[in-house]
Coordinates of C-alpha atoms in Angstrom, one line a residue:
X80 CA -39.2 5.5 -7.8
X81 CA -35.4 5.5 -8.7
X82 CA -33.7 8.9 -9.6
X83 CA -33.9 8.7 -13.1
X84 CA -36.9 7.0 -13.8
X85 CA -37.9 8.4 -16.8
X86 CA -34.9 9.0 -18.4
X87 CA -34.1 7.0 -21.7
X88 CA -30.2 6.8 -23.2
X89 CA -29.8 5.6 -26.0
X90 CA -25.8 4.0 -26.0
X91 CA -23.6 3.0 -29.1
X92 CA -21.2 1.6 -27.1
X93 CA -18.7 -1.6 -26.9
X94 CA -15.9 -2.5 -25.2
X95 CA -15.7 -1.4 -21.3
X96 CA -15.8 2.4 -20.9
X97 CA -19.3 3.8 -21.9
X98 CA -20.9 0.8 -21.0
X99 CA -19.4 0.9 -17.3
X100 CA -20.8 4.6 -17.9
X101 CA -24.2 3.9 -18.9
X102 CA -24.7 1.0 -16.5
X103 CA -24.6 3.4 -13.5
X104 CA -26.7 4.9 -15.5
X105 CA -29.3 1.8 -15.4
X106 CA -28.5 1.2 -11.9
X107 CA -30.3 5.0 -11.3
X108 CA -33.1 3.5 -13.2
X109 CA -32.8 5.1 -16.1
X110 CA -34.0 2.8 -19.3
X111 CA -30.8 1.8 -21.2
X112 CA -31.2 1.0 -25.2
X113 CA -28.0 -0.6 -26.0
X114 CA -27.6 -0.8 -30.0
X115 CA -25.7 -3.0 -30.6
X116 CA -23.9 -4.6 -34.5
X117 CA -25.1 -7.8 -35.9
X118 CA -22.7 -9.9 -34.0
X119 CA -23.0 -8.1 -30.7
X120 CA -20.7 -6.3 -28.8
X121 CA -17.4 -7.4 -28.9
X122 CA -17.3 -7.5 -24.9
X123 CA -19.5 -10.3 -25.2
X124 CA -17.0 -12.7 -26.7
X125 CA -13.9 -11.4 -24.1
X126 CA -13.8 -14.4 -22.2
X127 CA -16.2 -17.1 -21.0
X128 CA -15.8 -17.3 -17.3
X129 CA -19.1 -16.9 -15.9
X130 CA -20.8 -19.5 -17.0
X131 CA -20.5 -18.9 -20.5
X132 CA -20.4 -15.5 -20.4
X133 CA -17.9 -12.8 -20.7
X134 CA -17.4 -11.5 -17.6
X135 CA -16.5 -7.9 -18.5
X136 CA -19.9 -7.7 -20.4
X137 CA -21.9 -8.8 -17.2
X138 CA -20.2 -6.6 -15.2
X139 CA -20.6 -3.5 -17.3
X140 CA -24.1 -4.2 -19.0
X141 CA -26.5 -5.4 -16.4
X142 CA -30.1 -3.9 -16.1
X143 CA -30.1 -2.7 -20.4
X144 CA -31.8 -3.4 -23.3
X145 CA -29.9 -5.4 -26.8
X146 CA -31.5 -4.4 -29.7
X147 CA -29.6 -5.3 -32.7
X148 CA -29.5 -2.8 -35.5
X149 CA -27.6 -2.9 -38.6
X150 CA -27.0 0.6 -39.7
X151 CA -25.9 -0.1 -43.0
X152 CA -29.5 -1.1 -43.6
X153 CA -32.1 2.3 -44.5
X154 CA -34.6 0.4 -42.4
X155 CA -32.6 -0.2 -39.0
X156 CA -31.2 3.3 -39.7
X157 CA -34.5 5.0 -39.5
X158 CA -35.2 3.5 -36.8
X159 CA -32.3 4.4 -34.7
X160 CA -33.4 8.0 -35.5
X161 CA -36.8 7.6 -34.2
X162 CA -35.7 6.1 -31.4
X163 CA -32.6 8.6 -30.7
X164 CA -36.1 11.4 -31.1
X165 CA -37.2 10.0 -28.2
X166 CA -34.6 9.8 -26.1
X167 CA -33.2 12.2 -22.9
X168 CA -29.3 11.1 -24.1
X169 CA -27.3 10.0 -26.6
X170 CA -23.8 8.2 -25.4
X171 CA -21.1 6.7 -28.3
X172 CA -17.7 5.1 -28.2
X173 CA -17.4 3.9 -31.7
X174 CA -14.3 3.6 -33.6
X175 CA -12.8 7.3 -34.0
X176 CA -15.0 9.0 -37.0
X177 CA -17.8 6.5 -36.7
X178 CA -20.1 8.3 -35.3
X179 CA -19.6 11.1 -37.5
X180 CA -20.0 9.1 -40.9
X181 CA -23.2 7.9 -39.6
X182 CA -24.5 11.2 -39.1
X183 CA -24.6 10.6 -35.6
X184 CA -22.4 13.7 -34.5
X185 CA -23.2 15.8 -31.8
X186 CA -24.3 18.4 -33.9
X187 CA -26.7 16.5 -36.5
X188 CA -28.4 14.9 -33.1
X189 CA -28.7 18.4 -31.3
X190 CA -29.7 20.6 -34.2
X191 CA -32.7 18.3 -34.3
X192 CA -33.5 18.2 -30.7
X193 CA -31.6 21.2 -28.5
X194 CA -32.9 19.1 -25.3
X195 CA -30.8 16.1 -26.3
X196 CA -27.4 14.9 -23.9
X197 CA -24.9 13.8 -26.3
X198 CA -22.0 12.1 -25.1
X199 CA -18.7 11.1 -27.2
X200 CA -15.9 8.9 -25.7
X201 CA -12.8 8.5 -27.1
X202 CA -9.7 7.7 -26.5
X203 CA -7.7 10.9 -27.5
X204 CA -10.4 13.5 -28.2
X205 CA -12.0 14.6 -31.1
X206 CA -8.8 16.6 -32.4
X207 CA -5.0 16.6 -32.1
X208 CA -2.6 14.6 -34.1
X209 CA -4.0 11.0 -32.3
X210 CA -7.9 12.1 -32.6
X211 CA -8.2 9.3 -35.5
X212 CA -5.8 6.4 -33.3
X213 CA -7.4 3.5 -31.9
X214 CA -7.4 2.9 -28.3
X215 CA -7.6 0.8 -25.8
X216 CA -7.5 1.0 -22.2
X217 CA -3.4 -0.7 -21.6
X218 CA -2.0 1.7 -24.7
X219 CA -3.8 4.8 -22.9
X220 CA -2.3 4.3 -19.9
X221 CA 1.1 3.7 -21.6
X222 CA 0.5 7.2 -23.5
X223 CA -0.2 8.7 -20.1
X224 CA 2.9 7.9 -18.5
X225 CA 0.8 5.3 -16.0
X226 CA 3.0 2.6 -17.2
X227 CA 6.1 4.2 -16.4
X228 CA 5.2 4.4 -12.9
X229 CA 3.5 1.3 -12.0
X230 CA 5.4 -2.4 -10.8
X231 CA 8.9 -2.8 -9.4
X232 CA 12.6 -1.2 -10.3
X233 CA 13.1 -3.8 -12.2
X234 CA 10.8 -3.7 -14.8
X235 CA 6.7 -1.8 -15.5
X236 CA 3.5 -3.8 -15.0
X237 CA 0.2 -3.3 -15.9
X238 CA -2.2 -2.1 -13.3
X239 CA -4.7 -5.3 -12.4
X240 CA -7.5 -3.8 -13.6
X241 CA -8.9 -1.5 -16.5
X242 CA -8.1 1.9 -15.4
X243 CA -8.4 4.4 -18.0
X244 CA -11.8 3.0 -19.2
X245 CA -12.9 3.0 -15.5
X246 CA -11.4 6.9 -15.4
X247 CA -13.0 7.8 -18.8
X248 CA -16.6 5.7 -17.9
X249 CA -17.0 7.6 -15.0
X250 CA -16.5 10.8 -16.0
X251 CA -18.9 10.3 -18.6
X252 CA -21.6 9.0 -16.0
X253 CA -20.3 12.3 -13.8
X254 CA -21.0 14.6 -17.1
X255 CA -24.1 13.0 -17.8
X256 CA -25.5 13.5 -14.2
X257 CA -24.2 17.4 -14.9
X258 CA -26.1 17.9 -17.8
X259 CA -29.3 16.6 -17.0
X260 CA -29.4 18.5 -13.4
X261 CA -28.6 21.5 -15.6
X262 CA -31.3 20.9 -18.6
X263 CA -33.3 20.7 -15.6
X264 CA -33.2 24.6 -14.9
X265 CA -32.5 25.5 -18.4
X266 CA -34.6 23.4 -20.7
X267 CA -31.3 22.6 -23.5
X268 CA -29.3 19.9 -23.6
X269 CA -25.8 19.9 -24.3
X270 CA -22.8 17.7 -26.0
X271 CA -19.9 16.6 -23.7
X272 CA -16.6 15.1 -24.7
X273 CA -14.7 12.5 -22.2
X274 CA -11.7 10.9 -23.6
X275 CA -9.6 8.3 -21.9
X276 CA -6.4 10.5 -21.8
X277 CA -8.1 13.4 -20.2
X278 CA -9.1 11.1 -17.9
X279 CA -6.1 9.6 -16.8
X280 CA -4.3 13.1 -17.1
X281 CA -6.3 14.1 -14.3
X282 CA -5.7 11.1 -12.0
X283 CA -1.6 11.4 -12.6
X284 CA -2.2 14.7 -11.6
X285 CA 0.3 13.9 -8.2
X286 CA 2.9 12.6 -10.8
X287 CA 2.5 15.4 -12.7
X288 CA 3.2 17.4 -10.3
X289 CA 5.8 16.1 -8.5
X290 CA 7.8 15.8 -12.2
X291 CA 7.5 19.1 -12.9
X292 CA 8.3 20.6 -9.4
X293 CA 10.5 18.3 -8.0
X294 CA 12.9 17.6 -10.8
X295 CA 13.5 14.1 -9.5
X296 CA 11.4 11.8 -12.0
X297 CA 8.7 9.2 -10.5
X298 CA 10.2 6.1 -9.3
X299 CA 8.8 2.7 -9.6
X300 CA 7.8 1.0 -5.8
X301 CA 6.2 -1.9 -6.4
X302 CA 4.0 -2.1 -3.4
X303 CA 5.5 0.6 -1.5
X304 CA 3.6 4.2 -1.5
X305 CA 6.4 6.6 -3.6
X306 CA 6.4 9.2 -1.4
X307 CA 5.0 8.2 2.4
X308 CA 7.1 6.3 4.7
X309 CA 6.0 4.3 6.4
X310 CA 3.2 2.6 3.7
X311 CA 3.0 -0.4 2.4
X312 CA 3.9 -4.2 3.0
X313 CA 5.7 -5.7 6.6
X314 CA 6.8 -8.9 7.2
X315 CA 6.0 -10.2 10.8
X316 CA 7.3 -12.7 12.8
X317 CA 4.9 -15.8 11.4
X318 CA 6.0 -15.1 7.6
X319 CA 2.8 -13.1 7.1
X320 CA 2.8 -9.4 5.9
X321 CA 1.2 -6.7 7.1
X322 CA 0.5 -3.0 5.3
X323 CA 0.4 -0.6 7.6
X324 CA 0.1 3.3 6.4
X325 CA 1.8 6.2 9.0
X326 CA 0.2 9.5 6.9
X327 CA 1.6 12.4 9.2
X328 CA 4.2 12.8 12.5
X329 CA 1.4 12.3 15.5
X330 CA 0.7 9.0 13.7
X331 CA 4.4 8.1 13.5
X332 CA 5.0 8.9 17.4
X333 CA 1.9 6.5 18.1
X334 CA 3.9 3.8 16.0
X335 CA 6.4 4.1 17.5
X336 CA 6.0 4.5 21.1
X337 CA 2.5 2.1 21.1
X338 CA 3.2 -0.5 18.8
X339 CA 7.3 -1.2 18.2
X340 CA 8.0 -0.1 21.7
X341 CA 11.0 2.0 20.1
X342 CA 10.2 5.7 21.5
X343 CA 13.6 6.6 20.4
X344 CA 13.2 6.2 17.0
X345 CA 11.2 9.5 17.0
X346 CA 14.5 11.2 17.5
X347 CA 16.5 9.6 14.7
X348 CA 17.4 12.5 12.9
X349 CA 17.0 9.9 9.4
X350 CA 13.3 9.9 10.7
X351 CA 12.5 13.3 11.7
X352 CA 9.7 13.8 8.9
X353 CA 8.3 12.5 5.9
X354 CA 10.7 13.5 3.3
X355 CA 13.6 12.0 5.5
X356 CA 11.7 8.8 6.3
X357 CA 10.6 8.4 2.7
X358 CA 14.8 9.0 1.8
X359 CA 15.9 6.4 4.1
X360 CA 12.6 4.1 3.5
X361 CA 15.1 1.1 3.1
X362 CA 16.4 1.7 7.0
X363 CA 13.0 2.2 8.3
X364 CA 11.8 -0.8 7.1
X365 CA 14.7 -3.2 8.8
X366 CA 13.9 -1.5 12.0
X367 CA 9.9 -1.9 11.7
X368 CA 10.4 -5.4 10.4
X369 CA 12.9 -6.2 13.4
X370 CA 10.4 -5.0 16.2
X371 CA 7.2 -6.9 14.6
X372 CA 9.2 -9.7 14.2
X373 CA 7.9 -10.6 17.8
X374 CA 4.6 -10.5 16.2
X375 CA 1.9 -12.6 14.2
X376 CA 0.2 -10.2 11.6
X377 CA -3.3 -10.7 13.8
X378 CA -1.4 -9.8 16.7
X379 CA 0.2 -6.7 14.7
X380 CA -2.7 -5.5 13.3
X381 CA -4.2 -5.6 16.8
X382 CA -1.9 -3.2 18.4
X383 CA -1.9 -1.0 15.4
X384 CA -5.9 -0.9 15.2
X385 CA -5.6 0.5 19.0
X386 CA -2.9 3.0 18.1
X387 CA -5.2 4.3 15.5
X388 CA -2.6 3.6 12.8
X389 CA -4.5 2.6 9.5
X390 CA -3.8 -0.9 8.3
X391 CA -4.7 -3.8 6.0
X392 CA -3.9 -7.3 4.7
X393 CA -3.4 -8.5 1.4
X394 CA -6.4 -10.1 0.2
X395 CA -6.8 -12.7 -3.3
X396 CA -9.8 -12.0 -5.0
X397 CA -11.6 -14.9 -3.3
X398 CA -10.8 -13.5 -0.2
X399 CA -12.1 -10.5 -1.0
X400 CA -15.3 -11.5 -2.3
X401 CA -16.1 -13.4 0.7
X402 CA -14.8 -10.4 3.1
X403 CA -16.7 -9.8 6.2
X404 CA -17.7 -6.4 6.1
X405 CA -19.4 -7.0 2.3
X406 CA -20.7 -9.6 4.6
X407 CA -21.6 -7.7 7.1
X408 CA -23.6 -4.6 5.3
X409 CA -25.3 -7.3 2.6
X410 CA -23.8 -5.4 -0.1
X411 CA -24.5 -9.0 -2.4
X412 CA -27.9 -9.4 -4.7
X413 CA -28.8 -11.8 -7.1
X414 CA -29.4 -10.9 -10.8
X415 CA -31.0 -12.7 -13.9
X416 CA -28.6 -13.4 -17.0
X417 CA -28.8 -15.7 -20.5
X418 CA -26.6 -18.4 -17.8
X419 CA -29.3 -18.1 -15.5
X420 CA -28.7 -16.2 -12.1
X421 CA -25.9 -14.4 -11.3
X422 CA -24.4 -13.0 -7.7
X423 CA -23.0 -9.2 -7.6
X424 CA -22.5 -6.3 -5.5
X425 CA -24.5 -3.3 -5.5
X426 CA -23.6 -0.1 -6.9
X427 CA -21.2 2.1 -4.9
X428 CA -23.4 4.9 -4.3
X429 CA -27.0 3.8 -2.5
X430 CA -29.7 6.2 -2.1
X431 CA -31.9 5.9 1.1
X432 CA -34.8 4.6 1.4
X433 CA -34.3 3.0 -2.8
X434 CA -33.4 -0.6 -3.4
X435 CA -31.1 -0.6 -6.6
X436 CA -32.3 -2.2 -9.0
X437 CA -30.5 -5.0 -9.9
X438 CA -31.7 -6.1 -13.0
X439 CA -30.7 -8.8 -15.7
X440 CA -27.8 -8.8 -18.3
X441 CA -29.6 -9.2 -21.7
X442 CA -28.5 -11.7 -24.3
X443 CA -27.9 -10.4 -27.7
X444 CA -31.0 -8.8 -29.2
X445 CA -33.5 -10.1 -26.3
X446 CA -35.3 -6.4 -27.2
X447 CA -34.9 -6.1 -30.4
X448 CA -38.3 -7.1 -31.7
X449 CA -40.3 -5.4 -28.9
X450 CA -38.0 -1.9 -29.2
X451 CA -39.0 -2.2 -32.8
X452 CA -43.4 -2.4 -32.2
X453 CA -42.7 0.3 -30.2
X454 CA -40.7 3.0 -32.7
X455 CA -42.2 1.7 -35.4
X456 CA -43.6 4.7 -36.2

């Protein structure tokens, strides 16, 4: 039996961050009822790369059930309710005041059942001067001031991968979890709010800091950690780059006396600590990229793995997926889909002795009819 066997959420939800939510939600075994527009979620039609299917939609919507419902119609309207009357929790990203109009609010839900979990994401919050702008995951993290800190001097860039849907998606799941540990030993339900600016406030919480303290404002570093020296990419002696991280002074003495062979570097006054060897980053790196110029990456990484200095190489995506120690731990399953079946990785967090259950992507409405026979009343 999975954790939440048992449970059933009921999800309005498009786009990426409460279905990412909801889908660790499935993965706990919890039984996902995704409503979704005549049409479908617009995920679906983001791109067509695996095999036909959008592959931020797989990715965020494996192991649920489509049922189609137009709630313009009295019919598919009632039947939401009735289904929503069964249901442990309630979870909603629709366009800002969507919800609301429908009578869906957390209040209309929860004055008809106290036990329900209702869950609202947005991307601002429910009030405020941008509670009624849309949002997306790139103009949140522009609004947060992520932007302003990510790429090179020269110019911003976009962080490879959906952050502040990811943030806001897993706070939800994290509130969900809360809430039903906590109707557990109370017996009521509660309504939480996640928005995707909260979210990403908290995780530029360093930033913040550092602005406000420091008086110096966040600069851009491209690849390079903004404020630890050494950390981040060195070229050795075959062309190939290594990243190496050096996180307090023990590990810089093992650096240097074990690995660059430089012992007196540790008594370079530009050195002495982490605020001087960040300040003077650009000198440190000539001399670390002068001693493992005698190097290959392999052979660097070597002698730093038996220093006990932390470090990496840059992987594609390719690389990654085929990287040993997925490998290693078979963290790979296959899945069912509409394209027929699909290869992913389990769920970050395994519980012992379960199998998670890795269960198919549903095409548009594949439960419609049968979620119907059974609220029909």
């Amino acid at each position: 039996m999975q954790p939440l066997e048992g449970i059933t959420v009921v999800a309005l939800e498009q786009a990426v961050a409460a279905p990412y939510a909801t889908r660790h939600l499935a993965d706990l075994g919890a039984r996902v009822i995704k409503v979704e527009r005549p049409g479908g979620d617009f995920a679906r039609d983001y791109d067509r790369t695996v095999r036909g299917l959008s592959a931020y939609f797989v990715w965020c919507n494996r192991g649920k059930e489509s049922v189609v419902l137009d709630l313009k119609q009295p019919g598919d309207r009632a039947l939401l309710d009735r289904i929503v009357a069964r249901a442990d929790v309630f979870v909603q990203n629709l366009a800002p005041g969507a919800a609301g109009r429908l009578g869906l609010g957390a209040d209309a839900l929860r004055a008809r059942d106290p036990r329900l979990i209702t869950c609202d994401i947005s991307g601002y919050g429910p009030d405020g001067p941008y509670r009624d702008k849309k949002a997306y995951d790139l103009l949140v993290q522009c609004e947060a001031g992520l932007l302003s800190i990510t790429g090179g001097p020269e110019a911003p860039a976009r962080p490879g991968i959906s952050v502040a849907d990811i943030a806001g998606g897993m706070y939800a799941y994290a509130g969900i979890l809360t809430a039903l540990y906590e109707r557990e030993r109370t017996g009521a339900g509660t309504a939480l709010e996640v928005s995707l600016l909260d979210a990403l406030a908290e995780w530029m919480g360093h930033p913040l800091y550092s602005q406000a303290y420091g008086g110096a404002p966040v600069a851009r570093s491209g690849a390079r950690h903004p404020s630890i020296s050494p950390y981040g990419p060195y070229r050795c002696g075959d062309g190939a780059v290594v990243f190496l991280s050096v996180q307090n002074d023990r590990e810089w003495v093992a650096l240097c006396e074990q690995v660059l062979r430089r012992p007196e570097l540790t008594r370079d006054p530009r050195f002495a600590d982490n605020p001087l060897r960040r300040a003077h980053d650009d000198a440190l790196t000539a001399q670390l990229e002068a001693c493992l110029a005698g190097h290959t990456a392999d052979g660097a990484m070597a002698l730093l793995d038996r220093a006990g200095i932390a470090n990496a190489r840059l992987r594609t995506v390719p690389e990654f997926a085929g990287h040993p120690q997925l490998a290693a731990r078979s963290r790979w399953r296959e899945f069912g889909s509409p394209a027929g079946p699909l290869r992913g990785l389990l769920p970050p967090v395994g519980v012992a002795g379960r199998e998670t259950p890795m269960r198919e992507v549903p095409a548009l409405g594949a439960h419609t009819e049968a979620v119907r026979r059974e609220f029909s009343g």
